[in-house]
JSON list of C-alpha atoms in Angstrom, two decimals:
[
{"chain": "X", "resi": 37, "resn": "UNK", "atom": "CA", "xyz": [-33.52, 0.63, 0.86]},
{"chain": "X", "resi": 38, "resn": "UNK", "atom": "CA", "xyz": [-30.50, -0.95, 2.30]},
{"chain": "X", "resi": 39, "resn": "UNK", "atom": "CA", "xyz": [-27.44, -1.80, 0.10]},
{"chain": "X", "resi": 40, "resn": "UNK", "atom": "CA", "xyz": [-25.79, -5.01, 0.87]},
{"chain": "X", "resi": 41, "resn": "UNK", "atom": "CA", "xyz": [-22.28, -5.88, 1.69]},
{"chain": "X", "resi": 42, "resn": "UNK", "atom": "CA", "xyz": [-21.84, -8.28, -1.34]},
{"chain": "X", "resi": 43, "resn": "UNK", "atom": "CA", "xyz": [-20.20, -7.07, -4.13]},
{"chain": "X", "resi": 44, "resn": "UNK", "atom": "CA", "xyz": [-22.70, -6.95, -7.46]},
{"chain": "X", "resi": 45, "resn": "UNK", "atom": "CA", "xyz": [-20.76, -7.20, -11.11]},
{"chain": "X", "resi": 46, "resn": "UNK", "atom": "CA", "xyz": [-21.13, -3.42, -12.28]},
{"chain": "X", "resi": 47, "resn": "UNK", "atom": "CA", "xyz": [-18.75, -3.66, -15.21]},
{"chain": "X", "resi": 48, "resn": "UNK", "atom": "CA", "xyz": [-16.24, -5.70, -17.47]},
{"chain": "X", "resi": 49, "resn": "UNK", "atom": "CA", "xyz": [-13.52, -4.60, -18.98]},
{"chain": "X", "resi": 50, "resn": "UNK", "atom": "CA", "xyz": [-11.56, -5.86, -22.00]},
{"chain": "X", "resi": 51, "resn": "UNK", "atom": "CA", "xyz": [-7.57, -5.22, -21.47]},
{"chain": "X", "resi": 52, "resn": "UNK", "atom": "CA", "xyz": [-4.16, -6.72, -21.69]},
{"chain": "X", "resi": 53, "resn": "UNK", "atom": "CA", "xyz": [-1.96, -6.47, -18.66]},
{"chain": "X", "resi": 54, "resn": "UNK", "atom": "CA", "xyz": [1.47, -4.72, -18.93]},
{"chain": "X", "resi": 55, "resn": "UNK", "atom": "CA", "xyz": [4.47, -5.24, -16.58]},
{"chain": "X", "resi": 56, "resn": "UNK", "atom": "CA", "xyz": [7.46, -2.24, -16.46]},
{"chain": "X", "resi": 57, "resn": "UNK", "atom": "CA", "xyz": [9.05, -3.91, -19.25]},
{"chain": "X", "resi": 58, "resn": "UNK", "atom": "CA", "xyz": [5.99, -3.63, -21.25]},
{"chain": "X", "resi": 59, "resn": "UNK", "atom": "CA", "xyz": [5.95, -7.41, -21.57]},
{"chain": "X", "resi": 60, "resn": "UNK", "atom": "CA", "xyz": [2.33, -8.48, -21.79]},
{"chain": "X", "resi": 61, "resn": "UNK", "atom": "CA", "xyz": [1.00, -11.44, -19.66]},
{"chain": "X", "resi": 62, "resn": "UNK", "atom": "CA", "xyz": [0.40, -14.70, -20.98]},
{"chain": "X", "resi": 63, "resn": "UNK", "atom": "CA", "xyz": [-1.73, -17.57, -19.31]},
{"chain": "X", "resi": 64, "resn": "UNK", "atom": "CA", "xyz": [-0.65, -20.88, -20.07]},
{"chain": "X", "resi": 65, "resn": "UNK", "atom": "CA", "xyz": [-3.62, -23.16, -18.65]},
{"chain": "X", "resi": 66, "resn": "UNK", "atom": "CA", "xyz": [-2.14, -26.29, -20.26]},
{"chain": "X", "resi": 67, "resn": "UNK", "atom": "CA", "xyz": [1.07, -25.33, -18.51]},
{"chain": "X", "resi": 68, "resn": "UNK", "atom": "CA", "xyz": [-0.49, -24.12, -15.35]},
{"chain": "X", "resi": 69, "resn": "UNK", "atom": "CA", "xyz": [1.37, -21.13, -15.60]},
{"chain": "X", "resi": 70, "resn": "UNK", "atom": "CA", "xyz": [0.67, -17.09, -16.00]},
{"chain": "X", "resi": 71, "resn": "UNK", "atom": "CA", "xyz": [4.12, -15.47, -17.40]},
{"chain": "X", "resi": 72, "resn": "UNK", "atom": "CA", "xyz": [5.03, -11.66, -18.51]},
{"chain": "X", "resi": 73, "resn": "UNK", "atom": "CA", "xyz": [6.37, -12.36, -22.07]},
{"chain": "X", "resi": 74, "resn": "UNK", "atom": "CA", "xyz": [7.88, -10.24, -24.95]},
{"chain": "X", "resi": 75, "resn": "UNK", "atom": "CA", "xyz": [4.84, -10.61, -27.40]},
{"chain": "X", "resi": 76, "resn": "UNK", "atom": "CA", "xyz": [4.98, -9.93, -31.50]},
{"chain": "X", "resi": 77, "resn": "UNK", "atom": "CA", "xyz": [1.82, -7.84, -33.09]},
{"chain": "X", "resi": 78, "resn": "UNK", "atom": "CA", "xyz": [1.10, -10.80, -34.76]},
{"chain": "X", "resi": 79, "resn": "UNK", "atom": "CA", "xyz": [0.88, -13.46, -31.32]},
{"chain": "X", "resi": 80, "resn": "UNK", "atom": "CA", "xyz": [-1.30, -10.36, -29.94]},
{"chain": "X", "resi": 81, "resn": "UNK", "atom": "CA", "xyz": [-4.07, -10.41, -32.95]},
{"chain": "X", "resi": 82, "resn": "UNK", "atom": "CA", "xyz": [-4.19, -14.10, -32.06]},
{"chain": "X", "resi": 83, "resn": "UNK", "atom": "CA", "xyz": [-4.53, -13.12, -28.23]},
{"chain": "X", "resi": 84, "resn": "UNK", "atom": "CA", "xyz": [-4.06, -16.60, -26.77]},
{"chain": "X", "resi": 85, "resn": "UNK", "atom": "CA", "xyz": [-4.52, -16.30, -23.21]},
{"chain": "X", "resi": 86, "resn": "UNK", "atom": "CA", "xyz": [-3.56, -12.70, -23.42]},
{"chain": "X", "resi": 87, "resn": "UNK", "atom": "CA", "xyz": [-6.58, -10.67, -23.35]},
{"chain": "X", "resi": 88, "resn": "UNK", "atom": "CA", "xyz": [-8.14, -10.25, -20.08]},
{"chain": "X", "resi": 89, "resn": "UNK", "atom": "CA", "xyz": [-11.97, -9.46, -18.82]},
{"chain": "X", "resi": 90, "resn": "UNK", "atom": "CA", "xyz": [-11.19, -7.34, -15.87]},
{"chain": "X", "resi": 91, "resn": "UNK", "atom": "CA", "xyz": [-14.71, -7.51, -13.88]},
{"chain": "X", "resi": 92, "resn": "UNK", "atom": "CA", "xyz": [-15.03, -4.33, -11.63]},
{"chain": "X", "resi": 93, "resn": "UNK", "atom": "CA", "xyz": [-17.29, -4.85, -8.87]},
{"chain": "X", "resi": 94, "resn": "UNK", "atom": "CA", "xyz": [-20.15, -2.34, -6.95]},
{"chain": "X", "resi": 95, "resn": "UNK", "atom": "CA", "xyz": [-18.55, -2.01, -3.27]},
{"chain": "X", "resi": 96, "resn": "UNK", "atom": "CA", "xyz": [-19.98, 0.13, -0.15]},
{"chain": "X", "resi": 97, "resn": "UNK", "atom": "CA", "xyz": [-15.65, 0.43, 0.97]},
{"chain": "X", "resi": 98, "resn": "UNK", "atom": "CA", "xyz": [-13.96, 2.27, -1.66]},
{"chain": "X", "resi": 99, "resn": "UNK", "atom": "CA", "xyz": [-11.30, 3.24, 0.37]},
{"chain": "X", "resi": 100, "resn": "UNK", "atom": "CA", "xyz": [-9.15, 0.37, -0.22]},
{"chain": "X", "resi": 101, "resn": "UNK", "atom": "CA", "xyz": [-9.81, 0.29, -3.78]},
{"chain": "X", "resi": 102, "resn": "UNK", "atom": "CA", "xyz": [-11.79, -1.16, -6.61]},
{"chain": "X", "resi": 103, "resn": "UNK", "atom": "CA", "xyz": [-12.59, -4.62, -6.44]},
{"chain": "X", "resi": 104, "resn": "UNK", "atom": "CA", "xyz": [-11.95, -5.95, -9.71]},
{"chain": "X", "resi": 105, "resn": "UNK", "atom": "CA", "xyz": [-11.57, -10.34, -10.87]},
{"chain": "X", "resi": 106, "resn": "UNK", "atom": "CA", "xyz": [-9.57, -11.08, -13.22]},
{"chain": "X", "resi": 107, "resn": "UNK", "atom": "CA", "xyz": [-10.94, -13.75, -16.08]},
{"chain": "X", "resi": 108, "resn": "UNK", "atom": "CA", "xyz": [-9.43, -15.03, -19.81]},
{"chain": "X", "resi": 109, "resn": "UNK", "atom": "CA", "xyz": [-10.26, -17.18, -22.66]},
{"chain": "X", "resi": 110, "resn": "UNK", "atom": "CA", "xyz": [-7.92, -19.27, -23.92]},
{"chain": "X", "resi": 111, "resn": "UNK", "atom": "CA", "xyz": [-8.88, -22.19, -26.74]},
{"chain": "X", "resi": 112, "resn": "UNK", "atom": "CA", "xyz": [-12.52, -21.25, -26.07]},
{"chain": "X", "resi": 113, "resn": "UNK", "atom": "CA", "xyz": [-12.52, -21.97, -22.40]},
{"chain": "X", "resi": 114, "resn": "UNK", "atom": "CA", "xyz": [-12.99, -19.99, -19.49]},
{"chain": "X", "resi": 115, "resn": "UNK", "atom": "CA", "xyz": [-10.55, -18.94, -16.95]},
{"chain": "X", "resi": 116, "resn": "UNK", "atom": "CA", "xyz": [-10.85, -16.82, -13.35]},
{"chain": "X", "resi": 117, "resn": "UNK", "atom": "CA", "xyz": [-7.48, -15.68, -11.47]},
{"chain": "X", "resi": 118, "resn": "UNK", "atom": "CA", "xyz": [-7.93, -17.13, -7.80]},
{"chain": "X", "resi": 119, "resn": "UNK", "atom": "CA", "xyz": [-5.33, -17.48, -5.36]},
{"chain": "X", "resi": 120, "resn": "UNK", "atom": "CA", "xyz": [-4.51, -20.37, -3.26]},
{"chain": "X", "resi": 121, "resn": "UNK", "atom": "CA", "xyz": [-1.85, -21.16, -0.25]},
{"chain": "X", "resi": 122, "resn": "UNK", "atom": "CA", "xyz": [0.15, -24.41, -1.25]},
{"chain": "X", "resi": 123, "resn": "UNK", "atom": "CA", "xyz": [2.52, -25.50, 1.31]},
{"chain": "X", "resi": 124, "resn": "UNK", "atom": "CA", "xyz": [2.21, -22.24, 3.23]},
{"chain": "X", "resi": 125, "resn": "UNK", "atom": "CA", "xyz": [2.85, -20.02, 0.31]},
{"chain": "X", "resi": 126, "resn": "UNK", "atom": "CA", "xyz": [0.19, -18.12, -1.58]},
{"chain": "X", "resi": 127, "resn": "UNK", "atom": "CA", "xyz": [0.29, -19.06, -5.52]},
{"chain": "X", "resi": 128, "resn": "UNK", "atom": "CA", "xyz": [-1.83, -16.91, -8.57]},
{"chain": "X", "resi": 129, "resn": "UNK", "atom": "CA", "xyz": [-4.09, -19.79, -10.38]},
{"chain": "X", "resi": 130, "resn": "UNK", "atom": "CA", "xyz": [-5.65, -20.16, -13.18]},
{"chain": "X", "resi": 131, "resn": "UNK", "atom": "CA", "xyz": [-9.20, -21.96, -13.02]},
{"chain": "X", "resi": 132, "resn": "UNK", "atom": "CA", "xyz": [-11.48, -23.17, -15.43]},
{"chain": "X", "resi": 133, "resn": "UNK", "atom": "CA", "xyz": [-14.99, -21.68, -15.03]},
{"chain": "X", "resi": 134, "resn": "UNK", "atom": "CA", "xyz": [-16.88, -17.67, -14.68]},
{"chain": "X", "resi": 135, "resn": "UNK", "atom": "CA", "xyz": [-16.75, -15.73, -12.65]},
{"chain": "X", "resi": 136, "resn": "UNK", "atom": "CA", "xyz": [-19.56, -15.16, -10.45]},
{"chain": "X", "resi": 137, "resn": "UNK", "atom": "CA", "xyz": [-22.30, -12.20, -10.63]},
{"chain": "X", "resi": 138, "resn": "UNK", "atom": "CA", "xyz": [-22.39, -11.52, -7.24]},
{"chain": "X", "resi": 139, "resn": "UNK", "atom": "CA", "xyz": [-19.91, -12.34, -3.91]},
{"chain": "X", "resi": 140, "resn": "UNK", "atom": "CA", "xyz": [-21.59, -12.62, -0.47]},
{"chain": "X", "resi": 141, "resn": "UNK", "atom": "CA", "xyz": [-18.89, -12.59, 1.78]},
{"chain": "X", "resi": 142, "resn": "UNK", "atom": "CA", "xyz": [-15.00, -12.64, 1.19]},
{"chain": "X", "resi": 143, "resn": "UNK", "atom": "CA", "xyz": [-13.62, -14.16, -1.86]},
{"chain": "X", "resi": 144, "resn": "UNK", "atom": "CA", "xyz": [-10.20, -15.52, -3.51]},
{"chain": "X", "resi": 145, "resn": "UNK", "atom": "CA", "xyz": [-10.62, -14.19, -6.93]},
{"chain": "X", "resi": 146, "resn": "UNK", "atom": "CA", "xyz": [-10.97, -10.58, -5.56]},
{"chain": "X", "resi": 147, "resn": "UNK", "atom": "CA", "xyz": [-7.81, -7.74, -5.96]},
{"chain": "X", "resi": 148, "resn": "UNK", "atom": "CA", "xyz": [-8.30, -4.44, -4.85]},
{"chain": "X", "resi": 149, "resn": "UNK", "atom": "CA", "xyz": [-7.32, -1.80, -8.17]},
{"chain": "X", "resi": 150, "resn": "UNK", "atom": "CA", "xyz": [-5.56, 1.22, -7.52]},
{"chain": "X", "resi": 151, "resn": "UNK", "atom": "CA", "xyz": [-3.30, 3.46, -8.83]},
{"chain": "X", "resi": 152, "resn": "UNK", "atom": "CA", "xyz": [0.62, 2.85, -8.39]},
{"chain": "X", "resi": 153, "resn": "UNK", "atom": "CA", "xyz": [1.57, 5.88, -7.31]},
{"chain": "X", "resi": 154, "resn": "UNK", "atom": "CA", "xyz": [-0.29, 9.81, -6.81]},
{"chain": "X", "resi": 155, "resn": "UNK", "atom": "CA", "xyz": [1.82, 10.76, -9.71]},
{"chain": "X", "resi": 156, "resn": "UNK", "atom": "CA", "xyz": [1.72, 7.84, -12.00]},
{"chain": "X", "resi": 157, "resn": "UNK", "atom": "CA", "xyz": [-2.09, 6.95, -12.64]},
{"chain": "X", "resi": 158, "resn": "UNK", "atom": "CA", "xyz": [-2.08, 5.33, -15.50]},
{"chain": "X", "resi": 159, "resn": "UNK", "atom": "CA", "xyz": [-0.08, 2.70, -13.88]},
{"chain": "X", "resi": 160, "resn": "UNK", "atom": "CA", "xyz": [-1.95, 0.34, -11.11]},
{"chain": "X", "resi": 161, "resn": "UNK", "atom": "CA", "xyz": [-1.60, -2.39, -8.50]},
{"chain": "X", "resi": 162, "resn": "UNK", "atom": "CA", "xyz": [-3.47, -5.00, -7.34]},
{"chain": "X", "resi": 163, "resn": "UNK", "atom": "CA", "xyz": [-4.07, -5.93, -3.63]},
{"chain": "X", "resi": 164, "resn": "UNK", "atom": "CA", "xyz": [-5.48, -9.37, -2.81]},
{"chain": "X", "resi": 165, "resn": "UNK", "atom": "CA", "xyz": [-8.50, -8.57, -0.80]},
{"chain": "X", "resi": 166, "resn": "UNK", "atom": "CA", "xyz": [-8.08, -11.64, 2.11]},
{"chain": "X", "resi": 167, "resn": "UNK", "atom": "CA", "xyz": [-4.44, -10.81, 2.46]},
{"chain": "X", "resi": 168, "resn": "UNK", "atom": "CA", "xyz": [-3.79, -7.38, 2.94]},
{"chain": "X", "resi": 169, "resn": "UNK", "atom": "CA", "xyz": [-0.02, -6.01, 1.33]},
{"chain": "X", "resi": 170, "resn": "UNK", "atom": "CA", "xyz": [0.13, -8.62, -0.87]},
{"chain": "X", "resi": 171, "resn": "UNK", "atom": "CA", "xyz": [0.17, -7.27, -4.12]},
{"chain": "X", "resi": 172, "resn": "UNK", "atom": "CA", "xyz": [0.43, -9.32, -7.69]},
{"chain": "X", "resi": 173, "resn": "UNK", "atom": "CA", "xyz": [3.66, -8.90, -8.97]},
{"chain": "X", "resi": 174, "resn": "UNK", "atom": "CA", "xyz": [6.07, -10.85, -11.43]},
{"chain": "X", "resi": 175, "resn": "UNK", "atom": "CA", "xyz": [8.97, -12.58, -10.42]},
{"chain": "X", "resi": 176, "resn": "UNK", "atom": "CA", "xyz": [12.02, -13.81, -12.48]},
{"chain": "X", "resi": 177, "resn": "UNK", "atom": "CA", "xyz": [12.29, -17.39, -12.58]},
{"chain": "X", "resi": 178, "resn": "UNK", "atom": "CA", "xyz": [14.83, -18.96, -15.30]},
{"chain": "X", "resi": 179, "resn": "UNK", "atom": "CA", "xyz": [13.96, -16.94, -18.32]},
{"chain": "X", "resi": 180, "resn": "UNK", "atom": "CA", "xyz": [9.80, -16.82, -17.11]},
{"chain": "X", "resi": 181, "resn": "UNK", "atom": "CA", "xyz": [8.72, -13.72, -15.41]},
{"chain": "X", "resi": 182, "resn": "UNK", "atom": "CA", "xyz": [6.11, -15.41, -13.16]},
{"chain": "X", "resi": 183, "resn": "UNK", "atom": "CA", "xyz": [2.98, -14.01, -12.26]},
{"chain": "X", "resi": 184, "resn": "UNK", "atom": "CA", "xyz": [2.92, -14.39, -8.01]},
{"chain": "X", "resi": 185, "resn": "UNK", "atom": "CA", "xyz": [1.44, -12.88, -4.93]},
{"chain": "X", "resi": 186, "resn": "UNK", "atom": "CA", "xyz": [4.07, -10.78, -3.32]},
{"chain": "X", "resi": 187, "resn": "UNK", "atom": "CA", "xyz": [4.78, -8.18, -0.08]},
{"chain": "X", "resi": 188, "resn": "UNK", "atom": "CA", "xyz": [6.82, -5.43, -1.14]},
{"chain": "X", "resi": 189, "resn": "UNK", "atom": "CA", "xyz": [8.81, -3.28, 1.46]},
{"chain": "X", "resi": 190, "resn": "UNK", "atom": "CA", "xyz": [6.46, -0.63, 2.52]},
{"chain": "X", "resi": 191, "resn": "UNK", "atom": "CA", "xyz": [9.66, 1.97, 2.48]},
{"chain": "X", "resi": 192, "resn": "UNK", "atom": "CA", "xyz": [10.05, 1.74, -0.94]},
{"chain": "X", "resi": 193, "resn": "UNK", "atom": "CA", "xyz": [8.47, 1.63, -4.50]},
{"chain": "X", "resi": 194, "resn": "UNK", "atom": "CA", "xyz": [8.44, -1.81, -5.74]},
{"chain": "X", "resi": 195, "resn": "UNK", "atom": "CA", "xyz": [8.16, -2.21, -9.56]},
{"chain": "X", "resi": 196, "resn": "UNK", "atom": "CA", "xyz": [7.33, -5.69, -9.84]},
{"chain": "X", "resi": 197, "resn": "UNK", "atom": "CA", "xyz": [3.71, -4.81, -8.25]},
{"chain": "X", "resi": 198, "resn": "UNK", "atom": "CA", "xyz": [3.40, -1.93, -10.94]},
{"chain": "X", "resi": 199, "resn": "UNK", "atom": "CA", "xyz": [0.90, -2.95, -13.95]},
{"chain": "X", "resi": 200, "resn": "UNK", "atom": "CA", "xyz": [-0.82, -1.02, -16.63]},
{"chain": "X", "resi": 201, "resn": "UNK", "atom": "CA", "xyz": [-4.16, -1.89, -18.64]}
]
């Protein structure tokens, strides 16, 4: 019996995503942004575009992590984190639609899960799987802390990259 190379859903999980600032993040379809935002008990029992489907996938290379999509419902629709380059810059969407069962060959929707740091594993980051070092991070922008695709110095800890579930 011979496994294949694509990656088979094995498992969804139901979480919210935490930056260092404990700010939870918000997608904004309408707005066609994903921002880390302060966020009242009451706004999180609603869970508008907050509460994410993290879908962990089967992989024969676990070395560089666990392949996990990212997927959220807000106003009863659908929506898969995919990443895109826009004039020569790589930019976190937000698409309408599933995400799929199964992924033959190399995908934009996959992020490689692991921990932050040996010491600190309840904390992770994510690694876009077709562009090694390039982590999802926030960035400030105005008074939005922007979900984007970043790569951090390898010489030093970078907490924008640093996320907990």
């Amino acid at each position: 019996e011979l496994e294949c190379d694509a990656l088979c859903k094995d498992k969804t999980l139901h979480r919210v995503l935490r930056n260092v600032n404990s700010q939870l993040l918000v997608v904004r379809p309408d707005l066609n942004v994903a921002a880390f935002e302060d966020v009242t008990d009451q706004e999180m029992q609603s869970g508008k575009g907050m509460h994410f489907s993290i879908h962990c996938y089967k992989t024969t290379t676990p070395l560089a992590g666990l392949p996990v999509a990212f997927s959220v419902q807000v106003e009863n629709k659908s929506y898969y984190m995919c990443c895109e380059r826009e004039c020569g810059k790589m930019i976190v969407r937000f698409k309408e639609g599933e995400v799929p069962k199964e992924i033959p060959g190399e995908s934009n929707i996959i992020f490689f899960k692991t921990t932050f740091t040996s010491c600190c594993s309840q904390a992770f980051k994510f690694e876009y799987s077709m562009e090694r070092g390039m982590f999802l991070a926030f960035e400030e922008e105005g008074y939005l802390r922007k979900l984007i695709l970043k790569k951090p110095s390898e010489d030093e800890v970078d907490e924008t990259t640093k996320m907990s579930l």
